[in-house]
PDB file of C-alpha atoms in Angstrom:
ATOM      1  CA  UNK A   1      -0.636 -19.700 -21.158  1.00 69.00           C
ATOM      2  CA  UNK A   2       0.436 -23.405 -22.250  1.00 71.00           C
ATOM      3  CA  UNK A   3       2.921 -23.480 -19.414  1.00 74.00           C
ATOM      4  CA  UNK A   4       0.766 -21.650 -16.707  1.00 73.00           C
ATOM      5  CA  UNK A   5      -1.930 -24.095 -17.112  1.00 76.00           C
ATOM      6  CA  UNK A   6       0.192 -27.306 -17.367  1.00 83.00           C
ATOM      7  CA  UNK A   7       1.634 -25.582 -13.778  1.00 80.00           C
ATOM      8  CA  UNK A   8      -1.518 -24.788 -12.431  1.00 77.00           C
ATOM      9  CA  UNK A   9      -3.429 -28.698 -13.519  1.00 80.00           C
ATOM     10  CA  UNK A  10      -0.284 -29.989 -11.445  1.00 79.00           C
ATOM     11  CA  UNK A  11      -0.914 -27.571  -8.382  1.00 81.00           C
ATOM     12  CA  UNK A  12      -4.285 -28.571  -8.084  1.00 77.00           C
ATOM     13  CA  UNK A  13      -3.555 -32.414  -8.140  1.00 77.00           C
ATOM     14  CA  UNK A  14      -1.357 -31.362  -5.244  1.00 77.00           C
ATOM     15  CA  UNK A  15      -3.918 -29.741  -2.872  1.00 80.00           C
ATOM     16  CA  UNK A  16      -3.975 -32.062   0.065  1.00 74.00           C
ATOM     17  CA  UNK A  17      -7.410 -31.937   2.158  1.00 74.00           C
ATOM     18  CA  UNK A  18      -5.923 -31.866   5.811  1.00 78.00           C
ATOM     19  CA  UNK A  19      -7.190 -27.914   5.787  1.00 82.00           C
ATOM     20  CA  UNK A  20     -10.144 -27.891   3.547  1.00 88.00           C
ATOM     21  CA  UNK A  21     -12.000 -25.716   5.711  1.00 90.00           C
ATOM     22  CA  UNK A  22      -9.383 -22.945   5.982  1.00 90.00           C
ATOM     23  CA  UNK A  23      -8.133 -23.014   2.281  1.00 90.00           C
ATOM     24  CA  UNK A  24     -11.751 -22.517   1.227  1.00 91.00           C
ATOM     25  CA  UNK A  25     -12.296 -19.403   4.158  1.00 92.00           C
ATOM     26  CA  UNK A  26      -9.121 -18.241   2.632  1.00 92.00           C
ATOM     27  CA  UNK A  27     -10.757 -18.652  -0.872  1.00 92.00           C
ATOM     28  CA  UNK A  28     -13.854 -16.316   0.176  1.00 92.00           C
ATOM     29  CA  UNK A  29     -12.098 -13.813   1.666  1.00 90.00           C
ATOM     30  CA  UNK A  30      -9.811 -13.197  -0.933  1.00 91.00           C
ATOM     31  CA  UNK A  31     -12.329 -12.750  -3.448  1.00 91.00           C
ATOM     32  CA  UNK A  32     -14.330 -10.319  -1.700  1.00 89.00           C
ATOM     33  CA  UNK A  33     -11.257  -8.150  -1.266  1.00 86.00           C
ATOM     34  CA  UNK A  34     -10.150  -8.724  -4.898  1.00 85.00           C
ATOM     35  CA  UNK A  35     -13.507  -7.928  -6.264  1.00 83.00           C
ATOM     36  CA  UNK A  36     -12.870  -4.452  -4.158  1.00 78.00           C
ATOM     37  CA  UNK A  37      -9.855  -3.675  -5.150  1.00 75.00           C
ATOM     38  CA  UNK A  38      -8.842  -0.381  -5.836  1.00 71.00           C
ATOM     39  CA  UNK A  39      -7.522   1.261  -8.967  1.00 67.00           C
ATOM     40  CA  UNK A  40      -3.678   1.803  -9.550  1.00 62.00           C
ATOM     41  CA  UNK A  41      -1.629   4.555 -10.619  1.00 59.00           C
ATOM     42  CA  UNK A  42      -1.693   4.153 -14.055  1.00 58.00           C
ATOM     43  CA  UNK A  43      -4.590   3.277 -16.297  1.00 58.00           C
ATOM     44  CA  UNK A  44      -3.740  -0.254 -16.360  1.00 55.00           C
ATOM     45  CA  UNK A  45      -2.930  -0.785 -12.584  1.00 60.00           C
ATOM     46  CA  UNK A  46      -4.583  -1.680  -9.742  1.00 68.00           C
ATOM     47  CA  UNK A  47      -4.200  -2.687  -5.811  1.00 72.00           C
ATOM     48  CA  UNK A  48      -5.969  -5.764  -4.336  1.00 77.00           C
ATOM     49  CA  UNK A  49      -6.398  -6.301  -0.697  1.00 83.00           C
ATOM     50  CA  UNK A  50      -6.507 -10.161  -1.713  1.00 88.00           C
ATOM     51  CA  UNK A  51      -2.698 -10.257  -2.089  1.00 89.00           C
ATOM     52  CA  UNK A  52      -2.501 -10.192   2.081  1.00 91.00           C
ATOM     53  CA  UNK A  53      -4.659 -13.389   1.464  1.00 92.00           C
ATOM     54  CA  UNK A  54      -2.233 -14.563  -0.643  1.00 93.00           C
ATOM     55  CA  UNK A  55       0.740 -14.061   1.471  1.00 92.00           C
ATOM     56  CA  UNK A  56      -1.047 -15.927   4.388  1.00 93.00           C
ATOM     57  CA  UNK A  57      -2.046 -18.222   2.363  1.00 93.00           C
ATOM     58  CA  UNK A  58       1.472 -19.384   0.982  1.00 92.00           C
ATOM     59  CA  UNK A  59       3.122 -19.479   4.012  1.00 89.00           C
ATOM     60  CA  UNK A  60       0.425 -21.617   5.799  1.00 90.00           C
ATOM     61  CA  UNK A  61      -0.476 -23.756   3.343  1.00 90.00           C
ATOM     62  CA  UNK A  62       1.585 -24.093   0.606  1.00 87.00           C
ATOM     63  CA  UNK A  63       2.029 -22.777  -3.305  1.00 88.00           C
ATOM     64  CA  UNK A  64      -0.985 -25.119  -4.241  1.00 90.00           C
ATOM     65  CA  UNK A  65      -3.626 -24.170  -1.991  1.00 91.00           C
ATOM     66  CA  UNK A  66      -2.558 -20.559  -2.820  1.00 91.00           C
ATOM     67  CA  UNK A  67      -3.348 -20.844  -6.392  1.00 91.00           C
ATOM     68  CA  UNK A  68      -6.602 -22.350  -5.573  1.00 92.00           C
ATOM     69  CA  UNK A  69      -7.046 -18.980  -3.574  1.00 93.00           C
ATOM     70  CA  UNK A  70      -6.176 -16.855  -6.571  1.00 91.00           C
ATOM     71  CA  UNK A  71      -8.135 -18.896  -9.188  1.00 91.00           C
ATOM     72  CA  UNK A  72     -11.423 -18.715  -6.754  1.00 91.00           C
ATOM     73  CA  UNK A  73     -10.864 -15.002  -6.262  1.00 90.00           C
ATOM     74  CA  UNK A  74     -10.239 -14.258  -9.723  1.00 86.00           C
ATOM     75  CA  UNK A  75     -13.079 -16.174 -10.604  1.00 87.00           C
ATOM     76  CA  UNK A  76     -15.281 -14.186  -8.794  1.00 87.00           C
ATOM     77  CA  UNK A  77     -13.762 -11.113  -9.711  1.00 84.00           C
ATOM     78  CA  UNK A  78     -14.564 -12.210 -13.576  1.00 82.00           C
ATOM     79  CA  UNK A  79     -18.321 -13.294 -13.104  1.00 84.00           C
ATOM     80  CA  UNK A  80     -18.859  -9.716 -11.134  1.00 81.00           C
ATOM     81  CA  UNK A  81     -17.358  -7.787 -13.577  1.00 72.00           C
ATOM     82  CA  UNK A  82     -18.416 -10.088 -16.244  1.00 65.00           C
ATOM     83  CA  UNK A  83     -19.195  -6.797 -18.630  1.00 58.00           C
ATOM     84  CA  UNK A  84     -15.808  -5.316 -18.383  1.00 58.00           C
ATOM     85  CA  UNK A  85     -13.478  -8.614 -18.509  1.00 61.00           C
ATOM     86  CA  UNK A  86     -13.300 -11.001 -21.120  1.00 69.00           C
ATOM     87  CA  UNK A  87     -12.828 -14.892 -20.472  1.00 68.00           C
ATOM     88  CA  UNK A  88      -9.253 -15.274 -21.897  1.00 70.00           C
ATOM     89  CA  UNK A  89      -8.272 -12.309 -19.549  1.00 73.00           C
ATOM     90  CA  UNK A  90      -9.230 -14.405 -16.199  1.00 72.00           C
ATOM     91  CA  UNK A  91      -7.944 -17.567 -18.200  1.00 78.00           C
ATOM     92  CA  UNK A  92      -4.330 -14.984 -18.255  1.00 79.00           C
ATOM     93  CA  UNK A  93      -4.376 -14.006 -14.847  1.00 77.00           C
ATOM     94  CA  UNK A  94      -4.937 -17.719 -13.631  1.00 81.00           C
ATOM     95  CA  UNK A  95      -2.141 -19.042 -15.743  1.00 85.00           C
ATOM     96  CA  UNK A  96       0.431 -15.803 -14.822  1.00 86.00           C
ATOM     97  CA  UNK A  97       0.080 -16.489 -11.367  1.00 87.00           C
ATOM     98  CA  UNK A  98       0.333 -20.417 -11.399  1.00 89.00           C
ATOM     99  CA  UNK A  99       4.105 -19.345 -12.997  1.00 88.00           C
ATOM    100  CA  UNK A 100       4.480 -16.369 -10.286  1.00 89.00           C
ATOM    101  CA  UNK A 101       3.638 -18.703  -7.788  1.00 90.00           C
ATOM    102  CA  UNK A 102       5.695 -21.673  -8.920  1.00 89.00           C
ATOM    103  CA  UNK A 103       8.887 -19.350  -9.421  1.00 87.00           C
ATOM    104  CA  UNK A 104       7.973 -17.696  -5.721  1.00 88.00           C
ATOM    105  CA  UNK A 105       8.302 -21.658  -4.197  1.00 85.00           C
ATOM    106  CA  UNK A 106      11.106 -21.834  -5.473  1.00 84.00           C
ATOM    107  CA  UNK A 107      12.759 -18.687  -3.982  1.00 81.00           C
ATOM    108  CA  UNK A 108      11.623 -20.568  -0.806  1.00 74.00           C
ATOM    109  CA  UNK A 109      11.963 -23.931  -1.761  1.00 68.00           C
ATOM    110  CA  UNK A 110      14.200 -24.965   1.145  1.00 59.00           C
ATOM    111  CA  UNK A 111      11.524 -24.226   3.530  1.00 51.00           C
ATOM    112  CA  UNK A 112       8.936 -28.024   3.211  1.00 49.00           C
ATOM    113  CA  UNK A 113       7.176 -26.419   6.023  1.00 50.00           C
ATOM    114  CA  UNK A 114       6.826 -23.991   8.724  1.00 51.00           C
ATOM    115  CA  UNK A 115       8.739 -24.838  11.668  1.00 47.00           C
ATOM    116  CA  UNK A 116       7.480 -23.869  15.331  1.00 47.00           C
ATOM    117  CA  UNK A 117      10.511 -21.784  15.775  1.00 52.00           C
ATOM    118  CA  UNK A 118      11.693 -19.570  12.650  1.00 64.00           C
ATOM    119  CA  UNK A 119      15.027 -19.155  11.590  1.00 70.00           C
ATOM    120  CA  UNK A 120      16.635 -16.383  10.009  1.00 69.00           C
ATOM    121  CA  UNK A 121      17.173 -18.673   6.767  1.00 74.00           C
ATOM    122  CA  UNK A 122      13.256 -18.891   6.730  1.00 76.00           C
ATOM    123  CA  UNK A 123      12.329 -15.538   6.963  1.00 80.00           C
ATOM    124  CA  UNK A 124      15.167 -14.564   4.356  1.00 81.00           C
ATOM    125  CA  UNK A 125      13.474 -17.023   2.329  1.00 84.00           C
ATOM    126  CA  UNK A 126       9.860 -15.800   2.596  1.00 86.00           C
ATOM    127  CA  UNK A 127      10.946 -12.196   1.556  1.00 87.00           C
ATOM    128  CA  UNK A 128      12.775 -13.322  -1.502  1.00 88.00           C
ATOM    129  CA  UNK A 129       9.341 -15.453  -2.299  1.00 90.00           C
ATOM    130  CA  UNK A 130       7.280 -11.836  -1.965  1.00 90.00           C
ATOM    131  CA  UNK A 131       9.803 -10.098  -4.092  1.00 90.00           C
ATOM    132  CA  UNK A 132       9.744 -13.214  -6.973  1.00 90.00           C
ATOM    133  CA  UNK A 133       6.402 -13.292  -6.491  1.00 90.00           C
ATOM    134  CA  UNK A 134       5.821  -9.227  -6.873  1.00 90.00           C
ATOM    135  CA  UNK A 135       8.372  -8.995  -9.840  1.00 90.00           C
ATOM    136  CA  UNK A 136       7.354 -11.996 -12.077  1.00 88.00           C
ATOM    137  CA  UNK A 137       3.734 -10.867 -11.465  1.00 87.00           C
ATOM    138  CA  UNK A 138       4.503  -7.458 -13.059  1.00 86.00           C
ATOM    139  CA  UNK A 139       6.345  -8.349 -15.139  1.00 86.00           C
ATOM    140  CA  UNK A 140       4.152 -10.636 -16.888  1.00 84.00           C
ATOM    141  CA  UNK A 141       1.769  -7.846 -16.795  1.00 81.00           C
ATOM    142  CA  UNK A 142       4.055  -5.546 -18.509  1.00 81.00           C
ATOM    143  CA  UNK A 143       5.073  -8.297 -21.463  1.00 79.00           C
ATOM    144  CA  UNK A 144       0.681  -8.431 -21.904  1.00 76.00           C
ATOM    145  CA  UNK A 145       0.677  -4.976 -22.353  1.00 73.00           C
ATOM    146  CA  UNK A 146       3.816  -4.774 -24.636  1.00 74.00           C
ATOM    147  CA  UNK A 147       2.774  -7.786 -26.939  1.00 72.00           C
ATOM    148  CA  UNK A 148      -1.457  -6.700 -27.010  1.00 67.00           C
ATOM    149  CA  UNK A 149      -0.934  -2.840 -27.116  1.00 69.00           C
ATOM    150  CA  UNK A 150       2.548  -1.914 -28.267  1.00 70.00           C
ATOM    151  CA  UNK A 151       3.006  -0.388 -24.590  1.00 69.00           C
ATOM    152  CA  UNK A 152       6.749  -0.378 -23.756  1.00 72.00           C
ATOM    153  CA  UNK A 153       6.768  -1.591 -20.367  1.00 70.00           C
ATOM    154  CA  UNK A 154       8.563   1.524 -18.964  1.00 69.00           C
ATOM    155  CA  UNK A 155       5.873   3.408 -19.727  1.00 68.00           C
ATOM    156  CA  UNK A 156       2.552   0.964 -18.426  1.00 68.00           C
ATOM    157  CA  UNK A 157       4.342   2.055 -15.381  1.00 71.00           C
ATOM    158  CA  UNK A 158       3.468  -1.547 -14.118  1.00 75.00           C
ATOM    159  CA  UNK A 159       7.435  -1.989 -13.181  1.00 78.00           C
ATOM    160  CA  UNK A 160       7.265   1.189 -11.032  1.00 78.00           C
ATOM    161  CA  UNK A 161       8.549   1.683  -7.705  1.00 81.00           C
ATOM    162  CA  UNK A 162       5.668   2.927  -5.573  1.00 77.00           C
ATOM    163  CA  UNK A 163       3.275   0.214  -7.239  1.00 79.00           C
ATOM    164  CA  UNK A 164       5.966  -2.708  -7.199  1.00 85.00           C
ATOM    165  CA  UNK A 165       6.649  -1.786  -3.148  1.00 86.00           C
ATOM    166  CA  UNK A 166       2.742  -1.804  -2.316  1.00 82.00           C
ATOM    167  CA  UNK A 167       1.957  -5.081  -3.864  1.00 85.00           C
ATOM    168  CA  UNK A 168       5.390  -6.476  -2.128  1.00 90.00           C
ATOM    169  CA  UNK A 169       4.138  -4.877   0.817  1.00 88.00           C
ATOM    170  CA  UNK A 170       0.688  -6.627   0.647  1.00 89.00           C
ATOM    171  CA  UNK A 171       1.792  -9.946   0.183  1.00 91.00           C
ATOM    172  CA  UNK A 172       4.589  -9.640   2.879  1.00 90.00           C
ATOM    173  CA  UNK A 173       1.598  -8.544   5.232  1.00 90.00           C
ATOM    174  CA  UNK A 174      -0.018 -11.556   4.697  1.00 91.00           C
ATOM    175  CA  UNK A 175       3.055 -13.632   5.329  1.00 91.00           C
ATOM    176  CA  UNK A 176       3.731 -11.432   8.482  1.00 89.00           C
ATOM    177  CA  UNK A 177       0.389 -12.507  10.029  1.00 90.00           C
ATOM    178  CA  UNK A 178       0.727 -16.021   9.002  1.00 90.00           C
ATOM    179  CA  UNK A 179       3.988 -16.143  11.275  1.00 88.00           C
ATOM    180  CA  UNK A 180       2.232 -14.308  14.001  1.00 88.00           C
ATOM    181  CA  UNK A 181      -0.725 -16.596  13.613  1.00 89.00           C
ATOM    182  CA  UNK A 182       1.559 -19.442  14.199  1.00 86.00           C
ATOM    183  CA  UNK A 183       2.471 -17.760  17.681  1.00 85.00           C
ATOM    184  CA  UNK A 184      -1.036 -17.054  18.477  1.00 86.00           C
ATOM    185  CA  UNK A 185      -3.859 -16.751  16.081  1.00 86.00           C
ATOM    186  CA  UNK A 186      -5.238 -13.571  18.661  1.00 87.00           C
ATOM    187  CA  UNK A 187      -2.224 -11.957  17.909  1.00 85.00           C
ATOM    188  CA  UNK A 188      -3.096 -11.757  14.200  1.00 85.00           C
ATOM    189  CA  UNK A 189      -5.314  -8.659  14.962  1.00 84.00           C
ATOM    190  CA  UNK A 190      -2.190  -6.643  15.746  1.00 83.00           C
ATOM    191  CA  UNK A 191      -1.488  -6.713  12.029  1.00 81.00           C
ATOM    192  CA  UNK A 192      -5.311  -7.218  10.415  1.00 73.00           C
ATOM    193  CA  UNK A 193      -6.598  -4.274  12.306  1.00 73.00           C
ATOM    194  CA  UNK A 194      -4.646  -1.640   9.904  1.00 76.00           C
ATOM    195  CA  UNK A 195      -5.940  -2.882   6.879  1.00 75.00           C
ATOM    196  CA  UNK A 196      -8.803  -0.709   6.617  1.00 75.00           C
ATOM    197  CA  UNK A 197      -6.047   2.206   6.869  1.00 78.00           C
ATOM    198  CA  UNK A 198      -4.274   0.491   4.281  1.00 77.00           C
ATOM    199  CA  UNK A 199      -7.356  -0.007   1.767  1.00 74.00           C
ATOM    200  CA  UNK A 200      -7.774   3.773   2.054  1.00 74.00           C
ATOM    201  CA  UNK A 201      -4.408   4.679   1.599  1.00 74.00           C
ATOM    202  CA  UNK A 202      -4.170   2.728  -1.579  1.00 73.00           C
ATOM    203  CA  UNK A 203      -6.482   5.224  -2.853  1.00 70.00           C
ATOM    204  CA  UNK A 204      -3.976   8.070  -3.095  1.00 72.00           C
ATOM    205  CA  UNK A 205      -2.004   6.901  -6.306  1.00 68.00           C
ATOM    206  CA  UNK A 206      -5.166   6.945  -8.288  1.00 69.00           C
ATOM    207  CA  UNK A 207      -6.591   9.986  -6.344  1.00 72.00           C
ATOM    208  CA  UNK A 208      -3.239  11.924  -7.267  1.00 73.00           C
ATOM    209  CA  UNK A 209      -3.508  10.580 -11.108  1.00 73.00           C
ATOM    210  CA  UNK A 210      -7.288  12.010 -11.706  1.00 73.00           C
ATOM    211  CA  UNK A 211      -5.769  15.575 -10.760  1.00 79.00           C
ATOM    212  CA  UNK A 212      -3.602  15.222 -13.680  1.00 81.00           C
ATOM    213  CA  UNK A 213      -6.793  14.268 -15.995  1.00 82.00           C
ATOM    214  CA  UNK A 214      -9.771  16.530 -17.648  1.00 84.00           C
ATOM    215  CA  UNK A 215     -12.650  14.864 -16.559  1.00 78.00           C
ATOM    216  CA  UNK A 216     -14.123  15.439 -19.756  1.00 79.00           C
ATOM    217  CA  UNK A 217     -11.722  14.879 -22.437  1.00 79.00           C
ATOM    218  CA  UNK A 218     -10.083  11.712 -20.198  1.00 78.00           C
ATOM    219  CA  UNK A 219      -6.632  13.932 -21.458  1.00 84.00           C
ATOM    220  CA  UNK A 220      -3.736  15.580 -19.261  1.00 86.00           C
ATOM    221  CA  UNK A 221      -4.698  18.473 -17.824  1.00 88.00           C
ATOM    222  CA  UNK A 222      -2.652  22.353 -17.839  1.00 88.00           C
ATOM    223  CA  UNK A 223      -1.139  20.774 -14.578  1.00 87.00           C
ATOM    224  CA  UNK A 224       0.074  17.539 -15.676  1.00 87.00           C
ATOM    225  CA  UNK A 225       1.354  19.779 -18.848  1.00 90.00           C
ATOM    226  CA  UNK A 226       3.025  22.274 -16.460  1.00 90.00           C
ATOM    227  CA  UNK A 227       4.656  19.218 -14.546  1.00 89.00           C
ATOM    228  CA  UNK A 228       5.846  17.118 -17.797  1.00 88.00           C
ATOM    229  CA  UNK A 229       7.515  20.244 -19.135  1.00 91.00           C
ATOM    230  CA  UNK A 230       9.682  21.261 -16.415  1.00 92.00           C
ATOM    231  CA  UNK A 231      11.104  17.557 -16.384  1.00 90.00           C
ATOM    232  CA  UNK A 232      11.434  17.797 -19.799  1.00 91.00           C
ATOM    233  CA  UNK A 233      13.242  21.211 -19.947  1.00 92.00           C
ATOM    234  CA  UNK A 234      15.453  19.817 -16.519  1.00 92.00           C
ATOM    235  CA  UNK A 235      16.462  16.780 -18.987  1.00 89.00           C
ATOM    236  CA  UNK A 236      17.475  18.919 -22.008  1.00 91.00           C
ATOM    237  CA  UNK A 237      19.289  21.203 -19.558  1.00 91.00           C
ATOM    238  CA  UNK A 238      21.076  18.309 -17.623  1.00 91.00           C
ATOM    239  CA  UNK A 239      21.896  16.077 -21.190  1.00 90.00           C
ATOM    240  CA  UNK A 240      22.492  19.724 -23.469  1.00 90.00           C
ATOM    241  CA  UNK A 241      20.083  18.470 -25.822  1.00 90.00           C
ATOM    242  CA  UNK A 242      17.856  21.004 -27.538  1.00 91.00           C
ATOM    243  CA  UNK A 243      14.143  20.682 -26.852  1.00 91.00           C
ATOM    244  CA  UNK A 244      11.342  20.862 -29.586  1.00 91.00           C
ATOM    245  CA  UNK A 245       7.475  21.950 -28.112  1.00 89.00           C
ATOM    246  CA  UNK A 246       4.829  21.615 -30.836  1.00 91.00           C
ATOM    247  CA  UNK A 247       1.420  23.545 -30.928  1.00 88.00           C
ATOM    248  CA  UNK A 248      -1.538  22.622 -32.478  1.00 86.00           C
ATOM    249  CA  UNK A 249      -4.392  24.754 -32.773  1.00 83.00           C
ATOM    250  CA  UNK A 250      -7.298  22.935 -34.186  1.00 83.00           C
ATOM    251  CA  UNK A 251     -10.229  25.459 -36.310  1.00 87.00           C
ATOM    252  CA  UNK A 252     -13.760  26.223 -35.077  1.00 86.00           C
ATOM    253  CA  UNK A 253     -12.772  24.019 -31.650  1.00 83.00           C
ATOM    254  CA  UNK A 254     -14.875  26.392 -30.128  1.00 84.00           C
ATOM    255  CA  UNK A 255     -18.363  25.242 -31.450  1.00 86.00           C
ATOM    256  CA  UNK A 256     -17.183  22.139 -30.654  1.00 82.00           C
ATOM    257  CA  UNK A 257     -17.514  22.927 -27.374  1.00 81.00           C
ATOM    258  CA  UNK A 258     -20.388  24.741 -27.287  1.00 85.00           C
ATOM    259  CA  UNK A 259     -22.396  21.952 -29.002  1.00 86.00           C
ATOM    260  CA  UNK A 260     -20.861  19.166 -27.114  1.00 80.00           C
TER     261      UNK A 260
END
């Protein structure tokens, strides 16, 4: 956190004010989509909206006034959700990105500014910003978990393929309608208008995870079971490596049940 906020007191020192007005439209817009953002595959994921802002942001304005996006949008996210997030947890996510965002200028760092005509070597640049900035930010994610809760980052599922390709896929939508924007701002709702279609797709990862879950219990359900053991049997078959199933029955679970 040392180093992210070191980063992030320098970024904001670097802010210019030629596009006040638009870096602080950016700022509100972002944190009305982060504050709906939509809940991951995994327990610990999640899929914000805001990271289009981002993208557009970056490419029109620069790594400082996109950190100035995220710690607006974050900070709204924190004082709506006050109850749920704790104040070292927002101080986190605004110190992880000022590093994700630093390392993502880099990827790009031959590009000062956006030309009027773009160059292959410019657009090649811009993706390998999304995919620093998509990795690092997981990947600092994935370390939290590890270090706070023992969670092997393999299994936080934070590194996964589906959720790494949909937060790449955000940001690079953002950056996609800052270069059409620079061709004609109109043109913009060619790419804006699908969002709602993509807010609602989002859903499906967590949609798909709640049929593996009692609703109850908050455990794996007979399905998930059914689904975990057929891999499992698959893996023993394919490595020749005997496979052990233990089964618990617990006493009286019954009138458990009935009384709870």
């Amino acid at each position: 956190m040392a180093v992210g906020s070191g980063l992030a007191a320098w970024h904001f020192t670097h802010i210019g004010s030629a596009h006040a007005f638009e870096i602080v439209a950016a700022a509100v817009l972002a944190a009305v989509a982060q504050v709906l953002r939509v809940e991951g595959a995994t327990a610990h994921s999640s899929y914000e909206i805001s990271w289009v802002v981002f993208g557009f942001t970056f490419v029109m304005y620069g790594a400082s006034a996109t950190l100035f996006v995220v710690l607006v949008a974050h900070l709204v996210e924190w004082i709506w959700h006050t109850h749920q997030k704790r104040w070292f947890i927002f101080a986190f996510n605004v110190s992880s990105f000022a590093i994700v965002i630093s390392a993502a200028d880099l990827a790009r760092q031959w590009v000062t500014a956006v030309p009027a005509a773009i160059g292959w070597e410019d657009v090649l640049s811009l993706i390998l910003a999304a995919a620093a900035f998509t990795l690092l930010n997981h990947l600092m994610i994935g370390l939290v978990l590890w270090f706070a809760r023992g969670e092997p980052i393999h299994q936080s599922g934070v590194m996964g393929r589906l959720t790494l390709m949909i937060d790449f896929s955000t940001f690079g939508l953002g950056m996609a309608a800052a270069l059409t924007w620079l061709v004609h701002p109109l043109a913009v709702v060619l790419i804006l208008a699908p969002l709602y279609l993509i807010y609602s797709t989002l859903r499906v990862p967590a949609l798909e995870r709640q049929t593996q879950i009692d609703a109850k219990t908050g455990l794996f359900n007979a399905r998930y079971f059914n689904d975990a053991l057929e891999k499992e049997l698959a893996r023993a078959d394919r490595h020749d490596r005997p496979l052990v199933v233990v089964m618990a029955d617990l006493d009286l679970l019954r009138n458990i049940n009935n009384t709870y």
